[in-house]
Coordinates of N, CA and C in Angstrom, one line a residue:
X394 N 24.2 15.7 -4.6 CA 24.2 15.4 -6.0 C 22.9 14.9 -6.4
X395 N 22.6 15.0 -7.7 CA 21.3 14.6 -8.3 C 21.1 13.1 -8.1
X396 N 22.2 12.3 -8.3 CA 22.0 10.9 -8.2 C 21.7 10.5 -6.7
X397 N 22.3 11.1 -5.8 CA 22.0 10.9 -4.4 C 20.6 11.2 -4.0
X398 N 20.1 12.3 -4.6 CA 18.7 12.7 -4.4 C 17.7 11.7 -4.9
X399 N 18.0 11.1 -6.0 CA 17.1 10.1 -6.6 C 17.0 8.8 -5.7
X400 N 18.0 8.5 -4.9 CA 17.9 7.3 -4.1 C 17.2 7.5 -2.8
X401 N 16.7 8.7 -2.5 CA 16.0 8.9 -1.3 C 14.7 8.2 -1.3
X402 N 14.5 7.4 -0.2 CA 13.3 6.6 -0.1 C 12.1 7.5 0.3
X403 N 11.0 7.4 -0.4 CA 9.8 8.2 -0.1 C 8.8 7.3 0.6
X404 N 8.7 7.3 1.9 CA 7.8 6.4 2.6 C 6.4 6.7 2.3
X405 N 6.0 8.0 2.2 CA 4.6 8.3 1.9 C 4.2 7.7 0.5
X406 N 5.0 7.9 -0.5 CA 4.7 7.3 -1.8 C 4.6 5.8 -1.7
X407 N 5.5 5.2 -1.0 CA 5.5 3.7 -0.8 C 4.2 3.3 -0.2
X408 N 3.8 3.9 0.9 CA 2.6 3.5 1.6 C 1.3 3.7 0.7
X409 N 1.3 4.9 0.0 CA 0.1 5.2 -0.8 C 0.1 4.3 -2.0
X410 N 1.2 4.0 -2.6 CA 1.2 3.0 -3.7 C 0.6 1.7 -3.3
X411 N 1.0 1.2 -2.2 CA 0.5 -0.1 -1.7 C -1.0 0.0 -1.4
X412 N -1.4 1.1 -0.8 CA -2.8 1.4 -0.5 C -3.6 1.4 -1.8
X413 N -3.1 2.1 -2.8 CA -3.9 2.2 -4.1 C -4.0 0.8 -4.7
X414 N -3.0 0.0 -4.6 CA -3.0 -1.3 -5.3 C -3.9 -2.3 -4.5
X415 N -3.8 -2.3 -3.2 CA -4.6 -3.3 -2.5 C -6.0 -3.0 -2.4
X416 N -6.4 -1.7 -2.5 CA -7.8 -1.3 -2.6 C -8.4 -1.3 -4.0
X417 N -7.5 -1.6 -4.9 CA -8.0 -1.7 -6.3 C -8.2 -0.4 -7.0
X418 N -7.8 0.7 -6.4 CA -7.9 2.0 -7.0 C -6.9 2.1 -8.2
X419 N -5.9 1.4 -8.2 CA -4.9 1.3 -9.3 C -4.6 -0.2 -9.5
X420 N -4.1 -0.5 -10.7 CA -3.7 -1.8 -11.0 C -2.1 -1.8 -11.2
X421 N -1.5 -3.0 -11.2 CA -0.1 -3.0 -11.5 C 0.2 -2.4 -12.8
X422 N -0.6 -2.6 -13.8 CA -0.4 -2.0 -15.1 C -0.4 -0.5 -15.0
X423 N -1.3 0.1 -14.2 CA -1.3 1.6 -14.0 C 0.1 2.1 -13.6
X424 N 0.7 1.3 -12.7 CA 2.0 1.8 -12.1 C 3.1 1.6 -13.1
X425 N 2.9 0.6 -14.1 CA 4.0 0.4 -15.0 C 4.2 1.6 -16.0
X426 N 3.1 2.4 -16.1 CA 3.2 3.6 -16.9 C 4.0 4.8 -16.3
X427 N 4.2 4.6 -15.0 CA 4.9 5.7 -14.2 C 6.4 5.7 -14.5
X428 N 7.0 6.8 -14.7 CA 8.4 6.9 -15.2 C 9.4 7.2 -14.1
X429 N 8.9 7.3 -12.8 CA 9.9 7.6 -11.7 C 10.2 6.3 -10.9
X430 N 10.8 6.5 -9.8 CA 11.0 5.3 -8.9 C 9.7 4.8 -8.3
X431 N 9.6 3.5 -8.2 CA 8.3 2.9 -7.8 C 8.6 2.1 -6.6
X432 N 7.9 2.4 -5.5 CA 8.1 1.7 -4.2 C 6.7 1.2 -3.7
X433 N 6.8 0.0 -3.1 CA 5.6 -0.6 -2.4 C 6.1 -1.2 -1.1
X434 N 5.2 -1.4 -0.1 CA 5.7 -2.0 1.1 C 5.4 -3.5 1.1
X435 N 4.8 -4.0 0.0 CA 4.6 -5.4 -0.2 C 5.0 -5.8 -1.6
X436 N 5.0 -7.1 -1.9 CA 5.3 -7.5 -3.2 C 4.1 -7.4 -4.1
X437 N 4.1 -6.5 -5.1 CA 2.9 -6.3 -5.9 C 2.6 -7.5 -6.8
X438 N 3.5 -8.4 -6.9 CA 3.2 -9.6 -7.7 C 2.3 -10.6 -7.0
X439 N 2.2 -10.4 -5.6 CA 1.3 -11.3 -4.9 C -0.2 -10.9 -5.2
X440 N -0.9 -11.8 -5.8 CA -2.3 -11.5 -6.2 C -3.3 -11.5 -5.0
X441 N -3.0 -12.3 -4.0 CA -3.9 -12.5 -2.9 C -3.2 -12.2 -1.6
X442 N -3.9 -11.4 -0.8 CA -3.4 -11.1 0.5 C -4.3 -11.8 1.5
X443 N -3.8 -12.4 2.6 CA -4.6 -13.0 3.6 C -4.8 -12.0 4.8
X444 N -5.7 -12.2 5.7 CA -6.0 -11.4 6.8 C -4.8 -11.3 7.7
X445 N -3.9 -12.3 7.7 CA -2.7 -12.4 8.5 C -1.6 -11.6 8.0
X446 N -1.7 -11.1 6.7 CA -0.7 -10.4 6.1 C -0.4 -9.1 6.8
X447 N 0.9 -8.9 7.1 CA 1.3 -7.7 7.9 C 1.0 -6.4 7.2
X448 N 0.9 -6.4 5.9 CA 0.7 -5.2 5.1 C -0.6 -4.4 5.6
X449 N -1.6 -5.1 6.0 CA -2.8 -4.4 6.5 C -2.5 -3.6 7.7
X450 N -1.8 -4.2 8.7 CA -1.5 -3.5 10.0 C -0.5 -2.4 9.8
X451 N 0.5 -2.6 8.9 CA 1.5 -1.6 8.6 C 0.8 -0.4 8.0
X452 N -0.1 -0.6 7.0 CA -0.8 0.5 6.4 C -1.7 1.2 7.4
X453 N -2.4 0.5 8.2 CA -3.3 1.1 9.2 C -2.5 2.0 10.1
X454 N -1.4 1.4 10.6 CA -0.5 2.2 11.6 C 0.0 3.5 10.9
X455 N 0.4 3.4 9.6 CA 0.9 4.5 9.0 C -0.1 5.6 8.8
X456 N -1.3 5.2 8.3 CA -2.4 6.2 8.0 C -3.0 6.7 9.3
X457 N -2.9 6.0 10.4 CA -3.3 6.6 11.7 C -2.3 7.7 12.0
X458 N -1.0 7.4 11.8 CA 0.1 8.4 12.1 C -0.1 9.7 11.3
X459 N -0.5 9.5 10.0 CA -0.7 10.6 9.1 C -2.2 11.2 9.2
X460 N -3.0 10.6 10.1 CA -4.3 11.0 10.3 C -5.2 10.9 9.1
X461 N -5.0 9.9 8.3 CA -5.9 9.6 7.1 C -6.8 8.5 7.5
X462 N -7.8 8.8 8.3 CA -8.6 7.7 8.9 C -9.6 7.0 7.9
X463 N -9.9 7.7 6.9 CA -10.8 7.0 5.9 C -10.0 5.9 5.2
X464 N -8.7 6.1 5.0 CA -7.9 5.0 4.4 C -7.8 3.9 5.4
X465 N -7.7 4.2 6.7 CA -7.6 3.1 7.7 C -8.9 2.3 7.7
X466 N -10.0 3.0 7.5 CA -11.3 2.2 7.5 C -11.4 1.3 6.3
X467 N -11.0 1.8 5.1 CA -11.0 1.0 3.9 C -10.1 -0.3 4.1
X468 N -8.9 -0.1 4.6 CA -8.0 -1.2 4.8 C -8.5 -2.2 5.8
X469 N -9.1 -1.7 6.9 CA -9.7 -2.6 7.9 C -10.8 -3.4 7.3
X470 N -11.6 -2.8 6.4 CA -12.7 -3.5 5.8 C -12.1 -4.6 4.9
X471 N -11.1 -4.3 4.2 CA -10.4 -5.3 3.3 C -9.8 -6.5 4.2
X472 N -9.3 -6.1 5.3 CA -8.7 -7.2 6.2 C -9.8 -8.1 6.7
X473 N -10.9 -7.5 7.1 CA -12.1 -8.3 7.6 C -12.6 -9.1 6.5
X474 N -12.8 -8.6 5.3 CA -13.3 -9.3 4.1 C -12.4 -10.5 3.8
X475 N -11.1 -10.3 3.9 CA -10.2 -11.4 3.6 C -10.3 -12.5 4.6
X476 N -10.7 -12.2 5.9 CA -10.9 -13.2 6.9 C -12.2 -14.0 6.5
X477 N -13.2 -13.4 6.1 CA -14.4 -14.0 5.7 C -14.2 -14.9 4.5
X478 N -13.5 -14.4 3.5 CA -13.2 -15.2 2.3 C -12.4 -16.4 2.6
X479 N -11.5 -16.3 3.6 CA -10.6 -17.4 4.0 C -11.5 -18.5 4.6
X480 N -12.5 -18.2 5.3 CA -13.4 -19.2 6.0 C -14.3 -19.9 5.1
X481 N -14.6 -19.4 3.9 CA -15.5 -20.0 3.0 C -14.8 -20.9 2.0

């Protein structure tokens, strides 16, 4: 049925939405204009992520699996930057 199809979880969309948000390529407001189902692997209300946050490793693992290595590099840079910022 159409209702059952709408409830299907889209892992790729979820991962890419979180990627776009944490890399600053999109803002929360950008996503509010979207009219479909909206998924993230993290709480988009959290304004600050720490280097210990699991989202970095989850995204890196996912994008290694999908062979999107440029995204892995960007996420790794953000993770390292958050470590530096935490020390200061």
